[in-house]
Amino acid sequence: MIRPVTDADTETLVKLTASTGFFKPLEVDALREVLDDFHATNHEEGHRAFAWEEDGRVLGYVYHAPTPMTDRSWHLYWIAVDPSQQGRGLGGKLLAFVEQDIRSLGGRLLIVETSTTAHYEPTRNFYLKYGYTLAASVPDFYADGDGMAVFTKKVSVWV
């Protein structure tokens, strides 16, 4: 079941994120701040956070928000699935949920940023599998040798 994230989920989401092996410690720390800000004020500004829960256990989550100063563009900032649950299609279901959520809110474009390093090849392939287009690549964005890949997908019904 997909449900809104609560303040009580923060520690679980931070641990889940760290356990994936895809996020740097700095990013995991940033997630805690993002969730604190979400619960304090950002939910009032249209930020959205949802968890996939089964039998009382959070198995994955997403965090997306409108992109400031754009016409109905959104960013998917976080998506993660518990490593013990990967391969079940939960990531794809969470991504489809985000697309539908944005569509229902009148959004038209979803943007996702990820690393260009070899370690993130499965992540890049995930977005390609679900119909995203590699729109840009910025060399050395995160660090020397660690560029940014920008994926996009039109999600509006008027595509």
C-alpha positions as semicolon CSV with decimal commas, in nm:
position;residue;x (nm);y (nm);z (nm)
1;M;0,000;0,000;0,000
2;I;0,123;0,348;-0,082
3;R;0,058;0,604;0,190
4;P;0,177;0,954;0,282
5;V;0,501;0,969;0,478
6;T;0,471;1,073;0,842
7;D;0,722;1,231;1,077
8;A;0,753;0,892;1,250
9;D;0,890;0,744;0,923
10;T;1,201;0,962;0,912
11;E;1,442;0,725;1,087
12;T;1,317;0,428;0,884
13;L;1,358;0,616;0,556
14;V;1,707;0,733;0,648
15;K;1,814;0,377;0,736
16;L;1,653;0,234;0,423
17;T;1,831;0,493;0,208
18;A;2,170;0,422;0,366
19;S;2,120;0,047;0,321
20;T;2,084;0,074;-0,058
21;G;2,451;0,153;-0,111
22;F;2,361;0,415;-0,370
23;F;2,369;0,726;-0,153
24;K;2,673;0,895;-0,004
25;P;2,672;0,968;0,371
26;L;2,631;1,338;0,288
27;E;2,317;1,257;0,087
28;V;2,175;1,040;0,366
29;D;2,228;1,326;0,611
30;A;2,062;1,561;0,363
31;L;1,759;1,331;0,347
32;R;1,701;1,375;0,719
33;E;1,704;1,754;0,670
34;V;1,474;1,727;0,366
35;L;1,223;1,522;0,565
36;D;1,241;1,757;0,863
37;D;1,176;2,051;0,629
38;F;0,896;1,858;0,458
39;H;0,713;1,799;0,784
40;A;0,777;2,153;0,909
41;T;0,675;2,358;0,606
42;N;0,751;2,212;0,262
43;H;0,440;1,996;0,252
44;E;0,249;2,324;0,249
45;E;0,445;2,428;-0,063
46;G;0,339;2,123;-0,263
47;H;0,620;1,883;-0,178
48;R;0,499;1,522;-0,175
49;A;0,638;1,216;0,007
50;F;0,492;0,865;0,003
51;A;0,597;0,527;0,140
52;W;0,528;0,177;0,013
53;E;0,426;-0,027;0,316
54;E;0,349;-0,397;0,350
55;D;0,259;-0,569;0,678
56;G;0,356;-0,257;0,874
57;R;0,703;-0,239;0,717
58;V;0,818;0,043;0,488
59;L;0,979;-0,113;0,179
60;G;1,036;0,199;-0,030
61;Y;0,951;0,564;-0,071
62;V;0,944;0,860;-0,307
63;Y;0,981;1,235;-0,263
64;H;0,885;1,476;-0,540
65;A;0,809;1,846;-0,564
66;P;0,716;2,117;-0,811
67;T;1,020;2,280;-0,968
68;P;1,024;2,652;-0,882
69;M;0,992;2,906;-1,164
70;T;0,869;2,653;-1,420
71;D;0,539;2,580;-1,592
72;R;0,419;2,263;-1,417
73;S;0,757;2,087;-1,410
74;W;0,837;1,857;-1,118
75;H;1,150;1,697;-0,978
76;L;1,175;1,347;-0,838
77;Y;1,427;1,408;-0,562
78;W;1,427;1,071;-0,388
79;I;1,325;0,717;-0,473
80;A;1,455;0,414;-0,288
81;V;1,357;0,053;-0,226
82;D;1,484;-0,168;0,054
83;P;1,763;-0,385;-0,094
84;S;1,590;-0,703;0,027
85;Q;1,285;-0,605;-0,181
86;Q;1,456;-0,497;-0,502
87;G;1,367;-0,691;-0,814
88;R;0,997;-0,715;-0,721
89;G;0,897;-0,415;-0,933
90;L;0,834;-0,186;-0,636
91;G;1,058;0,087;-0,779
92;G;0,861;0,085;-1,104
93;K;0,533;0,095;-0,914
94;L;0,655;0,387;-0,702
95;L;0,770;0,570;-1,014
96;A;0,433;0,511;-1,184
97;F;0,262;0,641;-0,870
98;V;0,471;0,960;-0,883
99;E;0,385;1,012;-1,250
100;Q;0,014;0,967;-1,182
101;D;0,028;1,191;-0,876
102;I;0,193;1,468;-1,075
103;R;-0,052;1,419;-1,362
104;S;-0,347;1,447;-1,121
105;L;-0,206;1,777;-0,996
106;G;-0,179;1,918;-1,347
107;G;0,195;1,861;-1,385
108;R;0,341;1,813;-1,728
109;L;0,709;1,718;-1,698
110;L;0,907;1,506;-1,451
111;I;1,281;1,560;-1,413
112;V;1,522;1,320;-1,245
113;E;1,891;1,376;-1,178
114;T;2,143;1,102;-1,105
115;S;2,513;1,028;-1,128
116;T;2,698;0,931;-1,445
117;T;2,940;0,696;-1,264
118;A;2,946;0,324;-1,343
119;H;2,794;0,250;-1,000
120;Y;2,475;0,429;-1,110
121;E;2,436;0,245;-1,440
122;P;2,148;0,035;-1,299
123;T;1,977;0,357;-1,191
124;R;2,014;0,512;-1,536
125;N;1,888;0,192;-1,698
126;F;1,588;0,195;-1,462
127;Y;1,477;0,535;-1,591
128;L;1,533;0,436;-1,953
129;K;1,327;0,118;-1,896
130;Y;1,034;0,332;-1,781
131;G;1,037;0,564;-2,080
132;Y;1,258;0,848;-1,960
133;T;1,481;1,035;-2,200
134;L;1,838;1,126;-2,118
135;A;1,800;1,501;-2,173
136;A;2,140;1,621;-2,055
137;S;2,469;1,519;-1,904
138;V;2,689;1,755;-1,705
139;P;3,045;1,626;-1,663
140;D;3,209;1,659;-1,320
141;F;2,891;1,804;-1,165
142;Y;2,897;1,624;-0,828
143;A;3,276;1,583;-0,821
144;D;3,565;1,527;-1,059
145;G;3,469;1,221;-1,262
146;D;3,113;1,220;-1,125
147;G;2,879;1,392;-1,365
148;M;2,506;1,446;-1,356
149;A;2,264;1,267;-1,591
150;V;1,929;1,445;-1,630
151;F;1,631;1,236;-1,735
152;T;1,289;1,372;-1,831
153;K;0,946;1,236;-1,909
154;K;0,631;1,417;-2,014
155;V;0,356;1,302;-1,780
156;S;0,063;1,523;-1,874
157;V;-0,234;1,363;-2,050
158;W;-0,184;1,610;-2,335
159;V;0,152;1,465;-2,435
